């Protein structure tokens, strides 16, 4: 008995400690503060579709990674705290298309965000080949794209070799791998024309005079100085390896988000209060224990959300509040069974024991069905909001199995009504309003 | 026990409810949100005086967005729904809405879903519901695999499947009605709520079936094997009805609080859950167990 009592006290103290941690880590700039989704914190969520149709299958992953890096660099210029840039596959139901997800917390000006991200040009180099049997030419992609660019600079032509002087030109410097590819292309195709395409438009088609080993190239075309300067800037921010188009977007204003957060919190608190009133009125002493266990459930779940961390959204919070209502179901099954055993004449301690023992299969199977649903929801969910909800839901079910069964049992036994069969004990463990 | 004895009445009642749900669905259909249809949704709140709906519609038409639906919200706000807007069209729309600066507004929320994603979400939704139905029915059949007499464990799974189907049909029918009269939209959160309902409403069935299993075993042990199955089920229902109702009641309490004082964006989500969980509790108690008896008699 002493061991059980010590365990009960230890669990209570742990519960209080966890609750304290939950509250403390909301102050200041703790790294364990809650992570809020866009619909609570305000921000913008963008989904781009990447057109990988022109890439060889083996290059797709590398290109998507490169795309991700380029966009992240552009996003960081925005000065957003904790932006999220991720690649994603559309999955079987989405036709397997490649997607890029960009989340910008706190940025609510969708137009600015889209303009900055979307305007990186696509640069690629194609060889001119004669089409067999005709007198036309076609351009064949070489695989050398803007992804291999290390630097672009604005310069002015020197008027050498018959070209006009002081025309804006763009000096390109490829990175190590790009230089190797460029060297190969120029070595193997000397005498052919290399078309330089920007966003699918041919801007220049110089003849390859000789092999260029140092990875340097020059683009000259009829640019105005402003056009050339813009192009250089965009190229330097990162030429995109694949073209992207905006597939879906969502932006939520900060005021709407803050209001939703406040309403959710208040609803959660009142829900807890009404639930507790019901439990105590109907189940009396066990009801009080259930409420105590429920408080620890809330603290423990919130702590887990902080530690993983789970991004909370409006739906996620609703799911959590829902799970509070579901967490007590195990308690109800146990208490009702205990009452039955008491009515059948069993002594109190044995009735409690039987209550837990007999209710366990129902509790286990019910929670398993919830978990199965949660897993399917997470797997097929699709959007981040649904996945977040499913995660909150499953965590809630798992934690409730611990608090509603283990915690409650420890507390109940430690109260030590032992072999007592007094009228008081029966009252405290009875239920309903009339009895 | 009266529920089991009068099961025909409950079958007829449920049959009527399901029929009504199908009828509403057939007549009005569901009002799909942009999650499934694709499109753009913009919520604005004018800071000074708000232009009229007609002004807003005209302004939008003038920038090439003729088919916008404009719904007032709050005192000075509007929720606009249009087909999918490109970023340029979005900028043009915002300029038009501000009447070129004369009517400043605050943008509350903007969502724009392209057609590919819309179709994908619809496909996922259907798959998810079908999968959960099958998985749970199989799960129940598995859990009650040792209760072969007098009803095989497959029938337990079948009964649960029928009850769950009822639990899906009722909210869908309700939203056909709500969609027609109140503009309630069906989006991915609606589907999420349906799945939660399915996962939860099976709890009550598990509780009753568990008791049936225990009573059957007890009858075997105490040489009471002659008790008609109908009586065993009836006994099980009356023994567990209080806890079935209470477990659903606790969830309904928190949902009601969420519905009345919770965040507005979760409003219809919570309503779906409420309708579904009440329907689910009804189906587990008044349909599930009586169906077991009916199936045994076949």
XYZ file of C-alpha atoms in Angstrom:
733
model
C 0.000 0.000 0.000
C 2.786 2.383 0.838
C 4.369 1.728 -2.532
C 1.122 2.552 -4.294
C 0.732 5.726 -2.272
C 4.284 6.791 -3.061
C 3.653 6.056 -6.724
C 0.475 8.126 -6.613
C 2.269 11.075 -5.043
C 5.145 10.770 -7.509
C 2.700 10.750 -10.427
C 0.859 13.760 -9.060
C 4.086 15.689 -8.626
C 5.207 14.677 -12.119
C 1.886 15.916 -13.442
C 2.314 19.252 -11.714
C 5.884 19.480 -13.018
C 4.767 18.809 -16.576
C 2.027 21.394 -16.254
C 4.562 23.908 -14.999
C 6.817 23.123 -17.974
C 3.915 23.663 -20.368
C 3.124 27.071 -18.919
C 6.771 28.166 -18.498
C 7.784 27.342 -22.045
C 5.187 29.742 -23.377
C 7.038 32.687 -21.859
C 9.712 34.595 -23.700
C 11.509 32.928 -26.573
C 11.615 29.393 -25.330
C 12.357 26.878 -28.034
C 9.557 24.776 -26.650
C 6.828 27.303 -27.243
C 3.842 25.978 -29.160
C 4.185 25.889 -32.916
C 1.173 27.419 -34.536
C -0.016 26.671 -38.019
C -0.855 29.449 -40.401
C -4.497 29.580 -39.490
C -3.559 30.463 -35.918
C -0.440 32.575 -36.388
C -1.213 34.173 -39.689
C 0.947 33.615 -42.728
C 1.042 32.270 -46.243
C 1.092 28.736 -47.587
C 1.968 28.162 -51.221
C 1.979 24.981 -53.248
C 3.881 25.005 -56.527
C 3.791 22.341 -59.155
C 7.198 21.603 -60.645
C 7.305 20.623 -64.285
C 9.802 17.773 -64.395
C 8.584 16.390 -67.687
C 11.736 17.402 -69.538
C 14.103 15.831 -67.054
C 15.546 12.363 -67.181
C 14.050 10.221 -64.435
C 17.373 9.959 -62.637
C 17.754 13.727 -62.454
C 14.352 14.462 -60.940
C 15.265 14.049 -57.267
C 18.435 16.089 -57.588
C 16.614 18.823 -59.474
C 13.837 18.980 -56.901
C 16.423 19.320 -54.165
C 18.168 22.046 -56.087
C 14.819 23.767 -56.619
C 14.149 23.586 -52.925
C 17.502 25.145 -52.103
C 17.061 27.952 -54.605
C 13.592 28.857 -53.366
C 14.764 28.706 -49.777
C 17.504 31.188 -50.550
C 14.981 33.525 -52.100
C 12.597 33.092 -49.189
C 15.322 33.806 -46.646
C 15.848 37.168 -48.234
C 12.384 37.984 -47.020
C 13.555 37.733 -43.463
C 10.801 35.345 -42.457
C 11.262 33.537 -39.190
C 11.203 29.785 -39.718
C 10.022 29.540 -43.283
C 9.309 26.047 -44.497
C 10.303 24.967 -47.996
C 9.661 21.327 -48.774
C 9.339 19.081 -51.757
C 6.476 16.685 -51.968
C 5.225 14.052 -54.347
C 1.592 14.185 -55.298
C 1.178 10.553 -54.407
C -0.747 7.915 -56.308
C -3.924 9.927 -56.318
C -2.122 13.020 -57.556
C -0.546 11.472 -60.596
C 2.835 11.508 -58.930
C 3.584 15.084 -59.802
C 6.375 16.880 -58.015
C 5.387 19.710 -55.732
C 7.063 22.373 -53.730
C 5.493 23.630 -50.517
C 6.432 27.036 -49.200
C 5.194 28.269 -45.827
C 5.863 31.793 -44.728
C 4.624 32.444 -41.202
C 3.800 36.064 -40.588
C 3.911 37.077 -44.244
C 0.403 38.016 -45.237
C 1.109 39.886 -48.436
C 0.559 37.108 -50.900
C 1.408 39.203 -53.958
C 4.869 40.136 -52.744
C 5.674 36.591 -51.740
C 4.566 35.123 -55.039
C 6.339 37.743 -57.110
C 9.632 37.235 -55.371
C 9.472 33.467 -55.480
C 7.937 33.078 -58.860
C 10.093 35.352 -60.887
C 13.310 33.359 -60.909
C 14.061 32.686 -64.521
C 14.666 29.296 -66.046
C 17.924 29.204 -67.941
C 18.956 26.307 -70.095
C 21.340 25.516 -72.926
C 20.387 23.582 -76.015
C 22.369 22.423 -78.998
C 21.230 23.235 -82.470
C 20.785 20.125 -84.564
C 19.683 19.860 -88.135
C 16.422 17.976 -88.448
C 16.982 14.948 -90.683
C 15.472 15.293 -94.112
C 14.507 18.938 -93.802
C 16.297 22.222 -93.868
C 15.012 23.297 -90.469
C 16.835 23.156 -87.206
C 15.757 22.108 -83.769
C 17.234 22.666 -80.357
C 18.061 19.666 -78.262
C 18.431 20.108 -74.484
C 21.903 19.355 -73.181
C 21.079 18.962 -69.546
C 23.063 22.056 -68.694
C 20.734 24.422 -66.853
C 20.845 27.436 -64.586
C 21.219 25.091 -61.649
C 24.887 24.775 -62.500
C 25.424 28.482 -62.493
C 27.625 29.820 -59.770
C 27.649 33.500 -60.635
C 26.423 35.993 -63.199
C 27.814 39.486 -63.718
C 26.914 42.477 -65.804
C 29.551 43.701 -68.185
C 29.860 45.785 -71.277
C 31.200 44.590 -74.569
C 34.579 45.817 -75.601
C 33.855 46.054 -79.253
C 36.344 43.332 -80.133
C 36.059 41.161 -83.200
C 33.478 43.214 -84.962
C 30.897 43.369 -82.171
C 29.419 46.628 -81.054
C 31.063 48.361 -78.128
C 29.443 49.154 -74.820
C 26.519 46.799 -75.237
C 25.371 45.199 -71.967
C 26.491 41.599 -71.815
C 26.231 38.973 -69.123
C 29.222 36.999 -67.944
C 28.358 33.571 -66.652
C 30.496 31.470 -64.372
C 29.510 27.858 -63.910
C 30.197 25.875 -60.764
C 32.636 22.938 -60.748
C 30.264 20.378 -62.140
C 28.746 22.879 -64.516
C 32.197 23.762 -65.784
C 32.890 20.091 -66.519
C 29.614 19.711 -68.390
C 30.199 22.920 -70.285
C 33.675 21.778 -71.220
C 32.281 18.477 -72.516
C 29.573 20.184 -74.531
C 31.938 22.688 -76.091
C 34.620 20.063 -76.784
C 32.241 17.652 -78.488
C 30.266 20.211 -80.429
C 32.769 22.723 -81.710
C 31.363 24.471 -84.741
C 27.741 23.978 -83.744
C 25.508 26.634 -82.317
C 24.609 26.585 -78.643
C 21.229 28.108 -77.990
C 20.804 29.950 -74.722
C 17.171 29.810 -73.621
C 15.659 31.981 -70.926
C 12.185 30.946 -69.806
C 11.900 28.939 -72.982
C 12.812 31.838 -75.248
C 15.929 31.730 -77.347
C 17.945 34.788 -76.509
C 21.245 34.021 -78.100
C 22.769 31.329 -80.249
C 26.518 31.743 -80.502
C 28.703 29.350 -82.439
C 30.991 27.234 -80.270
C 34.419 28.304 -81.467
C 36.459 26.073 -79.254
C 36.352 23.992 -76.101
C 35.897 26.178 -73.034
C 37.514 24.557 -70.032
C 37.108 27.235 -67.416
C 33.331 27.268 -67.234
C 32.966 30.839 -68.361
C 30.453 31.975 -70.922
C 29.018 35.208 -72.131
C 25.478 35.989 -73.162
C 25.085 38.883 -75.514
C 21.776 39.874 -76.960
C 19.770 42.985 -77.477
C 19.349 43.801 -73.792
C 18.773 47.221 -72.428
C 21.046 47.913 -69.466
C 18.043 47.617 -67.144
C 16.991 44.267 -68.600
C 20.521 42.972 -68.309
C 20.808 44.164 -64.714
C 17.474 42.522 -63.783
C 18.500 39.314 -65.455
C 21.830 39.245 -63.657
C 20.122 39.812 -60.338
C 17.564 37.072 -60.954
C 20.203 34.654 -62.169
C 22.277 35.283 -59.093
C 19.399 34.675 -56.758
C 19.206 31.302 -58.323
C 18.092 30.211 -61.710
C 15.485 27.541 -61.326
C 16.328 24.075 -62.536
C 12.689 23.398 -63.393
C 9.794 25.697 -64.178
C 7.198 26.051 -61.462
C 3.587 27.179 -61.435
C 1.485 28.184 -58.475
C -1.024 25.419 -57.823
C -2.677 26.592 -54.642
C -2.194 29.241 -52.028
C -3.595 30.222 -48.714
C -2.957 33.251 -46.608
C -4.507 34.022 -43.263
C -4.348 37.443 -41.627
C -2.793 37.584 -38.194
C -5.896 39.075 -36.581
C -8.098 36.210 -37.726
C -5.554 33.744 -36.447
C -5.237 35.370 -33.029
C -9.002 35.430 -32.626
C -9.292 31.749 -33.501
C -6.570 30.881 -30.986
C -8.278 32.771 -28.213
C -11.685 31.277 -28.941
C -10.220 27.766 -29.037
C -8.487 28.209 -25.698
C -11.596 29.581 -23.984
C -13.764 26.820 -25.456
C -11.257 24.250 -24.280
C -11.293 25.578 -20.746
C -15.075 25.721 -20.502
C -15.400 22.297 -22.077
C -13.085 20.963 -19.383
C -15.147 22.667 -16.671
C -18.505 21.311 -17.855
C -17.013 17.875 -18.322
C -15.627 17.914 -14.792
C -18.978 18.969 -13.358
C -20.671 16.067 -15.093
C -18.048 13.572 -13.966
C -18.117 14.622 -10.344
C -21.905 14.788 -10.164
C -22.393 11.417 -11.789
C -19.444 9.434 -10.475
C -18.739 11.205 -7.203
C -15.376 10.195 -5.746
C -14.106 8.270 -8.766
C -15.278 11.278 -10.765
C -12.948 13.533 -8.795
C -10.091 11.120 -9.472
C -11.016 11.106 -13.158
C -10.860 14.892 -13.267
C -7.416 14.860 -11.639
C -6.222 12.291 -14.168
C -7.762 14.401 -16.928
C -5.774 17.440 -15.853
C -2.595 15.428 -16.057
C -3.778 14.158 -19.464
C -4.069 17.713 -20.736
C -0.668 18.701 -19.334
C 1.052 15.603 -20.701
C -0.509 15.898 -24.166
C 0.410 19.561 -24.440
C 3.952 18.789 -23.352
C 4.231 16.137 -26.052
C 2.917 18.600 -28.644
C 5.685 20.949 -27.598
C 8.441 18.348 -27.624
C 7.796 16.627 -30.955
C 6.832 19.452 -32.016
C 3.365 19.278 -33.457
C 2.138 22.263 -35.419
C -1.209 23.274 -33.968
C -4.009 24.444 -36.227
C -7.646 25.319 -35.587
C -8.651 21.798 -36.565
C -5.863 20.361 -34.424
C -7.002 22.281 -31.368
C -10.589 21.200 -31.979
C -9.289 17.651 -32.233
C -7.443 18.014 -28.950
C -10.517 19.380 -27.183
C -12.505 16.509 -28.673
C -9.935 14.056 -27.350
C -10.439 15.459 -23.851
C -14.061 14.363 -24.099
C -12.919 10.971 -25.363
C -10.183 10.527 -22.783
C -12.694 10.023 -19.991
C -14.487 7.224 -21.821
C -12.123 4.640 -20.387
C -12.875 5.988 -16.918
C -16.603 5.691 -17.526
C -16.305 2.081 -18.619
C -14.253 1.241 -15.551
C -16.498 3.041 -13.092
C -19.719 1.604 -14.496
C -18.273 -1.877 -14.245
C -17.139 -1.183 -10.695
C -20.653 -0.121 -9.769
C -22.027 -3.312 -11.279
C -19.645 -5.403 -9.242
C -20.556 -3.468 -6.099
C -24.242 -4.042 -6.732
C -23.489 -7.732 -7.190
C -22.264 -7.662 -3.618
C -18.522 -7.702 -4.066
C -16.371 -5.885 -1.528
C -15.104 -2.491 -2.609
C -11.470 -3.309 -3.347
C -12.433 -6.335 -5.385
C -15.115 -4.391 -7.216
C -12.540 -1.790 -8.230
C -10.153 -4.506 -9.334
C -12.805 -6.252 -11.382
C -13.913 -2.956 -12.835
C -10.462 -2.306 -14.304
C -9.912 -5.880 -15.324
C -13.191 -6.406 -17.136
C -13.355 -3.032 -18.809
C -9.859 -3.359 -20.216
C -10.736 -5.323 -23.379
C -13.381 -2.785 -24.395
C -10.990 0.073 -23.687
C -8.174 -1.515 -25.622
C -10.326 -2.369 -28.650
C -12.056 1.019 -28.718
C -8.752 2.854 -28.612
C -7.297 0.588 -31.280
C -10.169 1.432 -33.612
C -9.544 5.135 -32.994
C -5.843 4.700 -33.666
C -6.539 2.767 -36.884
C -8.763 5.608 -38.055
C -6.144 8.171 -37.077
C -3.426 6.339 -38.981
C -5.533 6.088 -42.146
C -6.387 9.760 -41.789
C -2.693 10.670 -41.494
C -1.646 8.500 -44.401
C -4.363 9.546 -46.828
C -4.839 13.021 -45.430
C -3.105 14.999 -48.120
C -3.044 18.416 -46.550
C -0.876 19.488 -43.646
C -3.985 20.439 -41.674
C -5.444 16.947 -41.827
C -2.106 15.338 -41.006
C -1.736 17.664 -38.027
C -5.231 16.791 -36.838
C -4.571 13.059 -37.186
C -1.338 13.375 -35.223
C -3.032 15.267 -32.384
C -5.822 12.694 -32.378
C -3.559 9.640 -32.189
C -1.318 11.189 -29.530
C -4.440 12.027 -27.524
C -5.698 8.449 -27.685
C -2.348 6.992 -26.634
C -1.857 9.397 -23.741
C -5.432 8.851 -22.573
C -4.829 5.123 -22.361
C -2.112 5.862 -19.866
C -3.851 8.531 -17.805
C -7.325 7.017 -17.767
C -6.175 3.542 -16.823
C -2.796 3.536 -15.076
C -3.055 6.908 -13.363
C -6.653 6.494 -12.266
C -6.022 3.026 -10.930
C -3.021 4.184 -8.930
C -4.929 7.094 -7.451
C -8.014 5.021 -6.628
C -6.083 2.279 -4.921
C -3.911 4.693 -3.004
C -6.994 6.277 -1.500
C -7.156 3.070 0.449
C -10.780 2.277 0.907
C -9.405 -1.225 1.244
C -11.811 -3.692 2.678
C -14.117 -0.934 3.734
C -17.752 -1.567 3.028
C -19.098 1.385 4.900
C -22.078 3.321 3.729
C -19.763 6.243 3.039
C -17.661 4.129 0.706
C -20.729 2.961 -1.147
C -21.987 6.484 -1.468
C -18.663 7.771 -2.701
C -18.437 5.018 -5.271
C -22.049 4.984 -6.227
C -23.326 7.218 -8.916
C -26.056 9.181 -10.468
C -27.963 11.931 -8.845
C -30.742 10.032 -7.124
C -28.829 7.217 -5.442
C -35.555 -5.999 -23.437
C -37.609 -3.292 -25.034
C -35.052 -2.094 -27.536
C -34.436 -5.574 -28.871
C -38.111 -6.511 -28.692
C -39.240 -3.487 -30.652
C -36.431 -3.639 -33.132
C -38.797 -3.540 -36.093
C -39.902 -0.060 -35.053
C -36.302 1.118 -34.888
C -35.483 -0.445 -38.252
C -38.393 1.420 -39.805
C -37.399 4.674 -38.133
C -33.787 4.355 -39.226
C -34.907 3.326 -42.688
C -36.960 6.507 -42.939
C -34.084 8.671 -41.713
C -31.673 7.091 -44.196
C -34.247 7.474 -46.971
C -34.720 11.131 -46.085
C -30.946 11.615 -46.130
C -30.655 9.990 -49.564
C -33.565 12.051 -50.822
C -32.027 15.333 -49.647
C -28.763 14.320 -51.239
C -30.458 13.417 -54.503
C -32.525 16.591 -54.644
C -30.060 19.207 -53.413
C -26.704 17.522 -53.643
C -23.824 18.709 -51.530
C -22.376 22.186 -51.669
C -18.704 21.452 -52.251
C -16.150 23.898 -50.970
C -13.129 24.984 -52.987
C -11.110 22.157 -51.440
C -12.885 19.858 -53.884
C -13.962 22.118 -56.719
C -10.883 24.273 -56.927
C -11.241 28.026 -57.007
C -10.453 31.002 -54.847
C -11.958 32.282 -51.652
C -11.257 35.760 -50.336
C -12.524 37.189 -47.077
C -12.253 40.944 -46.642
C -13.354 43.390 -44.027
C -13.775 46.988 -45.046
C -12.304 49.421 -42.550
C -14.608 52.288 -43.317
C -17.865 51.984 -45.193
C -18.450 48.879 -47.224
C -19.611 49.057 -50.821
C -22.819 47.199 -51.670
C -22.860 43.685 -53.048
C -23.796 45.058 -56.454
C -20.837 47.454 -56.429
C -18.478 44.659 -55.487
C -19.793 42.372 -58.194
C -19.505 45.096 -60.816
C -15.999 45.983 -59.733
C -14.906 42.371 -60.025
C -16.524 41.933 -63.424
C -14.683 44.971 -64.668
C -11.350 43.250 -64.050
C -12.393 40.055 -65.757
C -13.909 38.100 -62.875
C -17.582 37.924 -63.821
C -18.746 34.893 -61.900
C -17.892 35.862 -58.345
C -20.235 34.908 -55.530
C -20.325 37.643 -52.906
C -21.597 36.833 -49.458
C -21.759 39.411 -46.686
C -20.250 38.473 -43.353
C -20.293 40.504 -40.187
C -20.961 44.226 -40.486
C -18.583 45.291 -43.184
C -17.146 42.096 -44.522
C -17.584 39.975 -47.587
C -16.636 36.442 -48.498
C -15.969 36.182 -52.206
C -15.770 32.970 -54.066
C -14.508 32.808 -57.621
C -12.896 30.359 -59.986
C -9.167 29.840 -59.570
C -7.315 33.161 -59.677
C -3.754 33.521 -60.858
C -1.604 35.817 -58.740
C -2.112 38.611 -61.281
C -5.875 38.221 -61.218
C -5.707 38.231 -57.430
C -3.899 41.551 -57.476
C -6.411 42.961 -59.931
C -9.289 41.740 -57.781
C -7.872 43.418 -54.697
C -7.398 46.678 -56.567
C -10.981 46.490 -57.836
C -12.347 45.705 -54.388
C -10.730 48.740 -52.872
C -12.484 50.788 -55.548
C -9.058 52.037 -56.498
C -8.282 53.206 -53.006
C -11.639 54.706 -52.124
C -12.717 51.833 -49.919
C -9.807 50.422 -47.931
C -10.170 46.945 -46.514
C -8.294 44.382 -44.495
C -7.717 41.019 -46.065
C -8.674 38.396 -43.517
C -8.003 35.267 -45.426
C -7.344 34.112 -48.961
C -7.343 30.548 -50.215
C -6.799 29.482 -53.762
C -6.887 25.858 -54.857
C -5.893 24.710 -58.319
C -7.980 22.086 -60.124
C -5.409 19.277 -59.804
C -5.255 19.511 -56.063
C -9.042 19.763 -55.873
C -9.537 16.513 -57.761
C -6.809 14.834 -55.754
C -8.430 15.740 -52.452
C -11.754 14.379 -53.662
C -10.163 11.065 -54.618
C -8.332 10.803 -51.310
C -11.551 11.532 -49.421
C -13.458 8.696 -51.063
C -10.581 6.264 -50.596
C -10.168 7.216 -46.961
C -13.832 6.659 -46.119
C -13.965 3.334 -47.951
C -10.736 2.172 -46.315
C -11.827 3.076 -42.799
C -15.169 1.303 -43.276
C -13.478 -1.878 -44.451
C -10.654 -1.813 -41.919
C -12.979 -1.287 -38.967
C -15.413 -3.987 -40.100
C -12.506 -6.435 -40.458
C -11.087 -5.318 -37.125
C -14.373 -6.082 -35.353
C -14.659 -9.450 -37.048
C -11.124 -10.180 -35.875
C -11.627 -9.006 -32.300
C -14.733 -11.142 -31.914
C -13.295 -14.100 -33.761
C -13.873 -16.522 -30.911
C -17.568 -15.874 -30.592
C -18.771 -18.226 -33.245
C -21.952 -19.397 -31.582
C -24.697 -18.582 -32.319
C -23.588 -15.788 -34.583
C -20.344 -16.068 -36.530
C -17.790 -13.327 -36.030
C -18.247 -12.152 -39.617
C -21.747 -11.114 -38.757
C -20.434 -8.868 -36.004
C -18.306 -7.177 -38.635
C -21.266 -6.921 -40.996
C -23.501 -5.389 -38.325
C -20.855 -2.791 -37.525
C -20.457 -2.040 -41.228
C -24.198 -1.388 -41.570
C -24.239 0.834 -38.494
C -21.211 2.783 -39.752
C -22.787 3.207 -43.175
C -25.780 4.724 -41.407
C -23.403 7.034 -39.512
C -21.927 8.321 -42.781
C -25.246 8.753 -44.566
C -26.912 10.830 -41.848
C -24.358 13.712 -41.719
C -24.160 13.733 -45.522
C -27.947 14.063 -45.739
C -27.890 16.714 -43.029
C -25.322 18.708 -44.977
C -27.364 18.397 -48.143
C -30.128 20.192 -46.256
C -27.794 22.643 -44.513
C -25.991 23.327 -47.765
C -29.203 24.182 -49.535
C -30.700 26.381 -46.848
C -27.650 27.837 -45.110
C -24.875 27.530 -47.646
C -22.931 25.087 -45.482
C -20.007 23.773 -47.489
C -18.480 20.325 -47.598
C -14.684 20.487 -47.457
C -11.797 18.285 -46.357
C -12.598 18.960 -42.709
C -16.065 17.509 -43.303
C -14.429 14.321 -44.517
C -12.076 14.352 -41.544
C -15.092 14.653 -39.238
C -16.774 11.690 -40.974
C -13.693 9.570 -40.365
C -13.535 10.568 -36.703
C -17.224 9.680 -36.383
C -16.567 6.251 -37.875
C -13.631 5.618 -35.562
C -15.594 6.740 -32.526
C -19.064 5.337 -33.054
C -17.703 1.820 -33.195
C -16.766 2.184 -29.513
C -20.345 1.717 -28.364
C -20.715 -1.351 -30.558
C -17.551 -2.783 -29.045
C -18.902 -2.239 -25.538
C -22.182 -4.058 -26.259
C -20.591 -6.889 -28.240
C -18.044 -7.341 -25.500
C -20.888 -7.777 -23.023
C -22.699 -10.195 -25.360
C -19.523 -12.239 -25.566
C -19.177 -12.249 -21.801
C -22.803 -13.215 -21.253
C -22.563 -16.017 -23.796
C -19.513 -17.356 -22.008
C -21.258 -17.064 -18.685
C -24.261 -18.950 -20.039
C -21.960 -21.734 -21.136
C -20.295 -21.915 -17.760
C -23.475 -21.831 -15.751
C -25.298 -24.303 -17.941
C -27.638 -21.691 -19.176
C -26.931 -22.376 -22.811
C -30.628 -22.544 -23.576
C -31.140 -18.809 -23.153
C -32.450 -17.449 -26.433
C -29.889 -15.259 -28.154
C -32.441 -12.480 -28.270
C -32.587 -12.433 -24.493
C -28.821 -12.513 -24.147
C -28.471 -9.531 -26.430
C -31.325 -7.747 -24.690
C -29.655 -8.289 -21.347
C -26.340 -7.045 -22.697
C -27.906 -3.890 -24.057
C -29.679 -2.995 -20.838
C -26.511 -3.655 -18.851
C -24.386 -1.392 -21.004
C -26.768 1.316 -22.136
C -25.802 3.736 -19.372
C -22.131 3.617 -20.216
C -22.800 3.820 -23.960
C -24.764 6.982 -23.465
C -22.328 8.478 -20.981
C -19.267 7.947 -23.142
C -21.006 9.734 -25.999
C -22.397 12.361 -23.654
C -18.934 13.478 -22.531
C -17.911 14.010 -26.132
C -21.163 15.810 -26.926
C -20.600 18.147 -23.962
C -17.219 19.334 -25.219
C -18.518 19.535 -28.783
C -21.454 21.693 -27.717
C -19.079 24.060 -25.936
C -16.888 24.177 -29.047
C -19.936 24.789 -31.210
C -21.228 27.714 -29.210
C -18.057 29.493 -28.157
C -15.358 27.909 -30.265
C -13.605 29.404 -33.301
C -15.822 30.273 -36.241
C -13.693 28.429 -38.766
C -14.285 25.137 -36.948
C -18.051 25.727 -36.750
C -19.257 23.298 -39.409
C -16.531 20.823 -38.526
C -17.875 20.633 -34.972
C -21.453 20.473 -36.214
C -20.612 17.495 -38.432
C -19.047 15.754 -35.454
C -22.104 16.466 -33.297
C -24.567 15.106 -35.848
C -22.411 12.095 -36.548
C -21.712 11.153 -32.951
C -25.362 11.400 -31.971
C -26.277 9.318 -35.024
C -23.478 6.922 -34.149
C -24.659 6.408 -30.590
C -28.190 5.797 -31.821
C -27.019 3.313 -34.430
C -24.856 1.360 -32.004
C -27.596 0.972 -29.388
C -30.778 0.809 -31.457
C -29.521 -0.717 -34.674
C -26.350 -2.650 -33.980
C -27.504 -5.029 -31.297
C -30.997 -5.686 -32.748
C -29.337 -6.411 -36.101
C -27.278 -9.118 -34.401
C -30.506 -10.778 -33.310
C -32.078 -10.449 -36.736
C -29.016 -11.928 -38.395
C -29.009 -14.815 -35.958
C -32.524 -15.695 -36.910
C -31.594 -15.998 -40.567
